Coordinates of C-alpha atoms in Angstrom, one line a residue:
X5 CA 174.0 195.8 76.1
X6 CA 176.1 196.9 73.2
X7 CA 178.4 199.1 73.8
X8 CA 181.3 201.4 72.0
X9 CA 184.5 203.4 72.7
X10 CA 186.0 206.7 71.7
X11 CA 189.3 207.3 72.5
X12 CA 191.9 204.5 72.1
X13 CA 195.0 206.4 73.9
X14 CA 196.5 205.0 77.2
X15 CA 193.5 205.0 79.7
X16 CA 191.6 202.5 77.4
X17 CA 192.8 199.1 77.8
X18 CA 191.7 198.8 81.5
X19 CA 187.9 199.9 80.3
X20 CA 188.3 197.4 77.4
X21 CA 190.0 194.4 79.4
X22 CA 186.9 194.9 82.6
X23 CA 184.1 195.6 80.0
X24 CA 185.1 192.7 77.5
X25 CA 184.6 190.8 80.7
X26 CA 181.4 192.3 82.4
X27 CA 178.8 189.4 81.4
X28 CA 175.8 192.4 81.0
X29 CA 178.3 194.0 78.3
X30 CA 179.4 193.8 75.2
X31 CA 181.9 196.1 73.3
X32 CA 180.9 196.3 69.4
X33 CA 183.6 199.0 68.3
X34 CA 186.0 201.1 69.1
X35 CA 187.0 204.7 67.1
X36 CA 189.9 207.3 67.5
X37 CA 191.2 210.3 65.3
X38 CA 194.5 208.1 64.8
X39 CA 192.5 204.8 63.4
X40 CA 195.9 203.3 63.9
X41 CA 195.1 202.7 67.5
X42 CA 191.6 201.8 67.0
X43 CA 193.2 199.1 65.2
X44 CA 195.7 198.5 67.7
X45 CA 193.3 197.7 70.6
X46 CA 190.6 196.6 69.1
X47 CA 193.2 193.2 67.7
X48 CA 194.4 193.5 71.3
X49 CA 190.9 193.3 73.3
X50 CA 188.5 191.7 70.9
X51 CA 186.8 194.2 69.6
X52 CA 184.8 193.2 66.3
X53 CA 184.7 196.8 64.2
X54 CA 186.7 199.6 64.2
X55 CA 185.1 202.5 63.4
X56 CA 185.1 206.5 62.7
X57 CA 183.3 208.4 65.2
X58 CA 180.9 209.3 62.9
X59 CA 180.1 205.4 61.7
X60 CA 180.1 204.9 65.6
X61 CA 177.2 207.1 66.2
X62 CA 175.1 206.2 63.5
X63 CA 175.1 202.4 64.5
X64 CA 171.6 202.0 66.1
X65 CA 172.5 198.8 68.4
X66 CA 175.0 200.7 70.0
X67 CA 173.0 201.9 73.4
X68 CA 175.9 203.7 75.7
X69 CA 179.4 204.9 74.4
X70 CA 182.4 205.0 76.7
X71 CA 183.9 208.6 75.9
X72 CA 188.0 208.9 77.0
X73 CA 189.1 211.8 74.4
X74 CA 191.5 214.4 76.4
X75 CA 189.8 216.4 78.8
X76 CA 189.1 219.7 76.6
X77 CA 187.3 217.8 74.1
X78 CA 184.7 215.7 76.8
X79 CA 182.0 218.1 76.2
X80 CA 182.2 218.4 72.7
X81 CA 182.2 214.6 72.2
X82 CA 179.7 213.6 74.4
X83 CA 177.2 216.0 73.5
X84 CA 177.7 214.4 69.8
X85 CA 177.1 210.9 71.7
X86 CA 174.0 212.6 73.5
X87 CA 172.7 214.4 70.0
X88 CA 172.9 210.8 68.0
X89 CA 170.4 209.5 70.9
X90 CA 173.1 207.2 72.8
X91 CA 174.1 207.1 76.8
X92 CA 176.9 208.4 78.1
X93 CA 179.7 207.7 80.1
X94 CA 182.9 210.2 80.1
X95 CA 186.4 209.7 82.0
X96 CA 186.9 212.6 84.2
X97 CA 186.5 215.2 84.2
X98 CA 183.0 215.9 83.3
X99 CA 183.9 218.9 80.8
X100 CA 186.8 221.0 81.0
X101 CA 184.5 224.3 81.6
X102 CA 181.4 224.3 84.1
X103 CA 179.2 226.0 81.5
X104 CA 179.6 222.6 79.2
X105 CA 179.2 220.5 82.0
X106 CA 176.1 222.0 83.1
X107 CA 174.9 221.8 79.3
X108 CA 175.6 218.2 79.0
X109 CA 173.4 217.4 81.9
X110 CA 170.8 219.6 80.9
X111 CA 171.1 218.1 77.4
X112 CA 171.0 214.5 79.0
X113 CA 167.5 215.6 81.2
X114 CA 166.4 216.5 77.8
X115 CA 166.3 213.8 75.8
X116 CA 165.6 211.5 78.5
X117 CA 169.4 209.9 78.2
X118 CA 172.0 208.9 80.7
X119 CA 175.7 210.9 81.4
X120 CA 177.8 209.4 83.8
X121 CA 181.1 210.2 85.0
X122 CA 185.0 208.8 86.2
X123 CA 185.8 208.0 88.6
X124 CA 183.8 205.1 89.6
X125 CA 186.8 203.9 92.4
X126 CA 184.4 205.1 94.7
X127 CA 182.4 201.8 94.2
X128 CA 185.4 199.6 94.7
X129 CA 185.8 197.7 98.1
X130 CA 188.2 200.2 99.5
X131 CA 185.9 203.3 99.6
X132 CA 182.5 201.1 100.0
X133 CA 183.9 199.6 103.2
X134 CA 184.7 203.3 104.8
X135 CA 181.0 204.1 104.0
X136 CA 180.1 200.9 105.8
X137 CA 182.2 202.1 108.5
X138 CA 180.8 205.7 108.7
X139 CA 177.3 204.7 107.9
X140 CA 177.4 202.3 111.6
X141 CA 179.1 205.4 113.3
X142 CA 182.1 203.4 113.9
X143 CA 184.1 206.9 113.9
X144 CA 181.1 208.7 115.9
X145 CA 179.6 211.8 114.0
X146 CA 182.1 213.0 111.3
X147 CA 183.7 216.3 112.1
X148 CA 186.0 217.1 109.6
X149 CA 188.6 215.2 106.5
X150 CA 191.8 215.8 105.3
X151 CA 193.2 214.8 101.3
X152 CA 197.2 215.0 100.1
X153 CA 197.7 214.3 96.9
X154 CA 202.1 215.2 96.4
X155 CA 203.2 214.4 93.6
X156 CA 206.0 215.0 90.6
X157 CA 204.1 215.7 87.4
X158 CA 203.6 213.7 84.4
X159 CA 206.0 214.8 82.3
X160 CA 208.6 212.0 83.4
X161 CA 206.3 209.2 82.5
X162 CA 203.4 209.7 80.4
X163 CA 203.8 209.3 77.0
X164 CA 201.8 212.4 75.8
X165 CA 202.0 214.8 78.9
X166 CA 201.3 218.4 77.6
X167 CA 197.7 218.4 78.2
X168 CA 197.9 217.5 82.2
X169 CA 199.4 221.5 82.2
X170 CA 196.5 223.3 79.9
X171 CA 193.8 225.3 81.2
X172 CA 191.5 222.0 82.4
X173 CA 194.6 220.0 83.8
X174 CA 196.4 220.7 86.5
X175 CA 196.6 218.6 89.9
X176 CA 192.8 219.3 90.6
X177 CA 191.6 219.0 87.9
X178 CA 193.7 215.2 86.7
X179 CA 193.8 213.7 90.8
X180 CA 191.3 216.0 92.5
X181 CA 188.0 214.1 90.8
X182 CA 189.3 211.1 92.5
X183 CA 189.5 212.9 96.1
X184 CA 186.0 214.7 95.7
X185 CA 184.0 211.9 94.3
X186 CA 185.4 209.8 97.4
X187 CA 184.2 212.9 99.6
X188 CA 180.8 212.8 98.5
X189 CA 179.9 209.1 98.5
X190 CA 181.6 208.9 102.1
X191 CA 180.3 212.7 103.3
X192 CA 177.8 214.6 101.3
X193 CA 178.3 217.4 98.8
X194 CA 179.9 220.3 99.6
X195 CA 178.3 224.1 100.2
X196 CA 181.5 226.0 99.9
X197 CA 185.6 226.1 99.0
X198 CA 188.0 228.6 99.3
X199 CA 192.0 227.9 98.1
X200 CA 195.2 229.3 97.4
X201 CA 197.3 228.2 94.3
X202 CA 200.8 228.6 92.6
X203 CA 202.7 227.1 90.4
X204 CA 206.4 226.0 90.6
X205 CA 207.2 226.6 86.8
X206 CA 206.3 228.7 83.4
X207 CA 207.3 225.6 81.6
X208 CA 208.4 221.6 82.1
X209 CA 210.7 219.5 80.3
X210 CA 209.4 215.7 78.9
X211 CA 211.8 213.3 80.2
X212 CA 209.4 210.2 79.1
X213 CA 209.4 208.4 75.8
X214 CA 208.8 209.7 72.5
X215 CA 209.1 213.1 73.4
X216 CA 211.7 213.2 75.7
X217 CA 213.2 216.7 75.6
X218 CA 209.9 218.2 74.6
X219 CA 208.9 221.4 76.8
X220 CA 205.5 222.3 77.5
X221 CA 204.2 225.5 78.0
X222 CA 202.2 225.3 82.0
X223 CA 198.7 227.1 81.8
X224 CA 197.3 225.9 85.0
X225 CA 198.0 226.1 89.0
X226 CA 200.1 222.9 89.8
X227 CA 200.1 223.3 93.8
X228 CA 196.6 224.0 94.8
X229 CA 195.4 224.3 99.3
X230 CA 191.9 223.9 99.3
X231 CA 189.6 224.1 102.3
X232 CA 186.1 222.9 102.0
X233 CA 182.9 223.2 104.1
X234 CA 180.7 220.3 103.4
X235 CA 176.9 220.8 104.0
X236 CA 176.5 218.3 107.2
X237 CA 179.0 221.1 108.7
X238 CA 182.3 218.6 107.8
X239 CA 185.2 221.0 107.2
X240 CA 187.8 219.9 104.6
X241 CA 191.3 219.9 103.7
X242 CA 192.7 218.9 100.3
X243 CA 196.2 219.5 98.9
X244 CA 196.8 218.6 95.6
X245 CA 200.0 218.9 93.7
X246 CA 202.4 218.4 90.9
X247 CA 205.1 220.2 92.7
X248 CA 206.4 217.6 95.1
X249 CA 209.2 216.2 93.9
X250 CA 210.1 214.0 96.8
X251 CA 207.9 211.0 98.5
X252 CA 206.4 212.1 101.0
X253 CA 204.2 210.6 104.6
X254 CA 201.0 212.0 104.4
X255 CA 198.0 209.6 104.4
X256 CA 195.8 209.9 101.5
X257 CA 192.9 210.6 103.2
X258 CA 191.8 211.0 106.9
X259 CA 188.6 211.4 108.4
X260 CA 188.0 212.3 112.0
X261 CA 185.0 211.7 114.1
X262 CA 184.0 212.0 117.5
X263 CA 184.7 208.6 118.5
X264 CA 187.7 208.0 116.0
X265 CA 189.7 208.4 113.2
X266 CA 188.9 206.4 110.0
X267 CA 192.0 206.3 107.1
X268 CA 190.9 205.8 103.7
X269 CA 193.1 204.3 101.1
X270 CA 194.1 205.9 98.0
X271 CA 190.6 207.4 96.1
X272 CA 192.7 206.4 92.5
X273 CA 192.4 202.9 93.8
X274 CA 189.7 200.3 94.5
X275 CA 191.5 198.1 96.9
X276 CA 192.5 198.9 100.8
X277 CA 194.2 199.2 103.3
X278 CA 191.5 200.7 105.1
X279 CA 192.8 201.9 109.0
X280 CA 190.3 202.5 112.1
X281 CA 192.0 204.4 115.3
X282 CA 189.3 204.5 117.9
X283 CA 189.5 207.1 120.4
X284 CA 191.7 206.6 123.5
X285 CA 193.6 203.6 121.2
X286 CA 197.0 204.0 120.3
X287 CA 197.5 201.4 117.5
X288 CA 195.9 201.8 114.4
X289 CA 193.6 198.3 113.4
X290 CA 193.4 197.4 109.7
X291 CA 189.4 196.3 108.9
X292 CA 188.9 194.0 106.1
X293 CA 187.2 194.8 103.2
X294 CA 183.5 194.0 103.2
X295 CA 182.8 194.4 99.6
X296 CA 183.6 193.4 95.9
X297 CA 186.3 195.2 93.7
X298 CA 188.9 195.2 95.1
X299 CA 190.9 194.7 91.7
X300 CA 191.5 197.9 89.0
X301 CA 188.1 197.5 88.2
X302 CA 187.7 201.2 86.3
X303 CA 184.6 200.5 83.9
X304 CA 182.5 199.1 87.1
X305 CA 180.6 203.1 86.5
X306 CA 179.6 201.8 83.1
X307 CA 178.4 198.0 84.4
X308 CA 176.4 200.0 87.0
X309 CA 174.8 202.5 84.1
X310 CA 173.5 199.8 82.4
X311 CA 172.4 197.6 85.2
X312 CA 170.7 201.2 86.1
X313 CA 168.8 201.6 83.2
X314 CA 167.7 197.9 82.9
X315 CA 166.1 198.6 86.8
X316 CA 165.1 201.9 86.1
X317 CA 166.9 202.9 89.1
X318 CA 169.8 206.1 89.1
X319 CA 173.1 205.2 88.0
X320 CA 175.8 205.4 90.9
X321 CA 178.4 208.0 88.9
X322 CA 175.8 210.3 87.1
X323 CA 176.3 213.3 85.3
X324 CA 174.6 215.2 89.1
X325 CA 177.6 213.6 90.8
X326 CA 180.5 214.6 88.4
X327 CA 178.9 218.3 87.9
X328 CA 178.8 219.3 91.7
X329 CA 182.9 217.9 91.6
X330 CA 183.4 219.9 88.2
X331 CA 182.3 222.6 90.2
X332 CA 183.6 222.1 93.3
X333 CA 187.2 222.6 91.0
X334 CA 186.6 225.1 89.1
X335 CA 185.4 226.7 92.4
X336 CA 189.3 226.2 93.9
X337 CA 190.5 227.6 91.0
X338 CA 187.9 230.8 91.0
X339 CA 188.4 231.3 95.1
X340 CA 192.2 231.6 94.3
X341 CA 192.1 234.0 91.6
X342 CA 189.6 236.0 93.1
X343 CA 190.7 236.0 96.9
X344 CA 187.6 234.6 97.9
X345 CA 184.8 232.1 99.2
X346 CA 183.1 230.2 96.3
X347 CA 179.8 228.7 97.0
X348 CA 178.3 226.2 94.8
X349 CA 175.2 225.5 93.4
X350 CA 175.3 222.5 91.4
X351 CA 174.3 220.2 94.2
X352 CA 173.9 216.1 94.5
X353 CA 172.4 213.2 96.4
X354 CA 174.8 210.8 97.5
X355 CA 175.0 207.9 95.6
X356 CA 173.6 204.7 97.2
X357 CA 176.2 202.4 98.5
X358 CA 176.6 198.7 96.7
X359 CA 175.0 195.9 99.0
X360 CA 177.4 194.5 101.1
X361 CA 178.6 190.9 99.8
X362 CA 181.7 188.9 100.4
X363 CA 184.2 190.6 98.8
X364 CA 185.4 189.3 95.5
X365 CA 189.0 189.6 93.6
X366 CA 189.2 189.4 90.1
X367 CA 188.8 186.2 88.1

């Protein structure tokens, strides 16, 4: 299936390098506002054309289009993609507002067209063996889950920071897509969130390359202490934050169960370590994997959209999937302005775990 990319900034040669390589895929063209590096990656990947967005959408053997604009445009681009009668797949978040996320699915419904959405680590080998795991009550029933994500923020290494701090950025909304998605596959969706939020700073100061020296104006919560009831009755913990400017201990993720606790590794990643501490056991035991992926293998959600439609079968991360998370974060947000519960009521299914196989490293 042919295929095509808009957005050529930093995210997009690991979706070019793994989709240039997927045998069920082929990347035609490539577009961005600065045609420079449209240019620039397309030489560097393979692409064949470089295109505008415009010439993008009007070519007819293009089927699905790879959307990875900056988070407040998502919406606005992939209801273009949607409108010129293509699939879509969109890097997280879904939309920077609920409203347009809830649009784009509805739009998608509509003319009878895919949206799926980042992040598909959740189907690497790291996250698909703690399913495994949970699904063969190794753990016992699941009671309740725990998420840190400490960090410093971007601004001393991304080349083009500013927008991680606008209204739509943030910790939750960058990292936390990662940390929810991970919860649903290896949980269910969640009913309701509650959270309190602050920020550290009015304003931080680029020390990356070019802009070093640059300061950026912060719009958003950076330290945000969620709690989460799930609707199996799992109650949730996640921390996320760009105020932690020192390394900290805290496990990525934890689950706890009546019969153990299961450590999951980092959600941004599709590899292990995956840890099992059975009750009464004071060591923890590392599992092997039992599944493929376990390489950077971000563009595995677009192999299994187009798989999808070929079997007629749901896509793993659809639009149902990235809406509820949308939600879920703009729910955080709400509860901590407003000093209150936020339920939600964009609900999912859990996407269907990959078949077990041997697991596989990258070729």
């Amino acid at each position: 299936m042919k295929i095509g990319v808009i957005g050529c900034g930093n995210i997009s040669s690991i979706y070019l390098e793994n989709c240039q390589s997927f045998a069920e895929i082929e990347v035609k063209a490539c577009a961005d506002l600065h045609r420079s590096k449209a240019e620039q990656q397309a030489e560097k990947y393979g692409v064949p054309f470089v295109y505008t967005v415009e010439e993008l959408l009007a070519d007819r053997e293009i089927e699905v289009v790879i959307n990875l604009t900056i988070p407040k445009v998502h919406a606005e681009v992939s209801r273009r993609v949607l409108e010129a009668g293509k699939h879509v797949y969109v890097e997280k978040p879904l939309a920077a507002e609920l409203d347009e996320g809830e649009e784009l699915v509805a739009l998608a419904a509509r003319k009878g067209l895919r949206i799926g959405s980042a992040p598909d680590t959740f189907l690497g080998a790291g996250i698909q063996t703690c399913k495994k795991l949970i699904d063969e009550g190794v753990i016992g029933r699941p009671l309740a889950v725990t998420g840190f994500m400490l960090r410093p923020g971007h601004e001393r290494w991304h080349p083009d920071p500013a927008f991680f701090y606008e209204r739509g950025g943030g910790p939750m909304f960058d990292m936390g897509p990662y940390y929810l998605t991970a919860f649903v596959q290896l949980l269910g969706p969640m009913k309701r969130v509650t959270c309190s939020a602050s920020k550290a700073y009015s304003e931080r100061v680029i020390t990356s390359e070019p802009k070093y020296g640059e300061k950026i104006p912060v719009e958003t919560p950076t330290y945000l202490a969620g709690t989460i009831e799930f609707q199996n009755g799992v109650i949730g913990t996640l921390i996320t934050s760009f105020d932690t400017f020192a390394k900290t201990d805290y496990p990525n993720i934890e689950i706890f169960g009546t019969g153990g606790v299961l450590r999951v590794p980092d959600p941004n990643r599709f590899d292990g370590p995956v840890y099992l501490k059975k009750t009464g056991e004071d060591e923890w035991l590392e599992v092997g994997l039992t599944h493929s992926y376990d390489y950077n293998a971000r563009g595995l959600g677009v192999l299994d959209l187009v798989r999808a439609i070929r079997e007629n079968r749901e896509h793993r991360a659809n639009g149902n999937v990235g809406l509820h998370v949308l939600e879920v974060m703009h729910g955080f947000h709400r509860a901590a302005e407003e000093g209150r519960h936020y339920t939600v009521k964009n609900q999912c299914d859990v996407p269907r775990p990959l078949p077990e196989e041997k697991k596989q490293a990258k070729s």
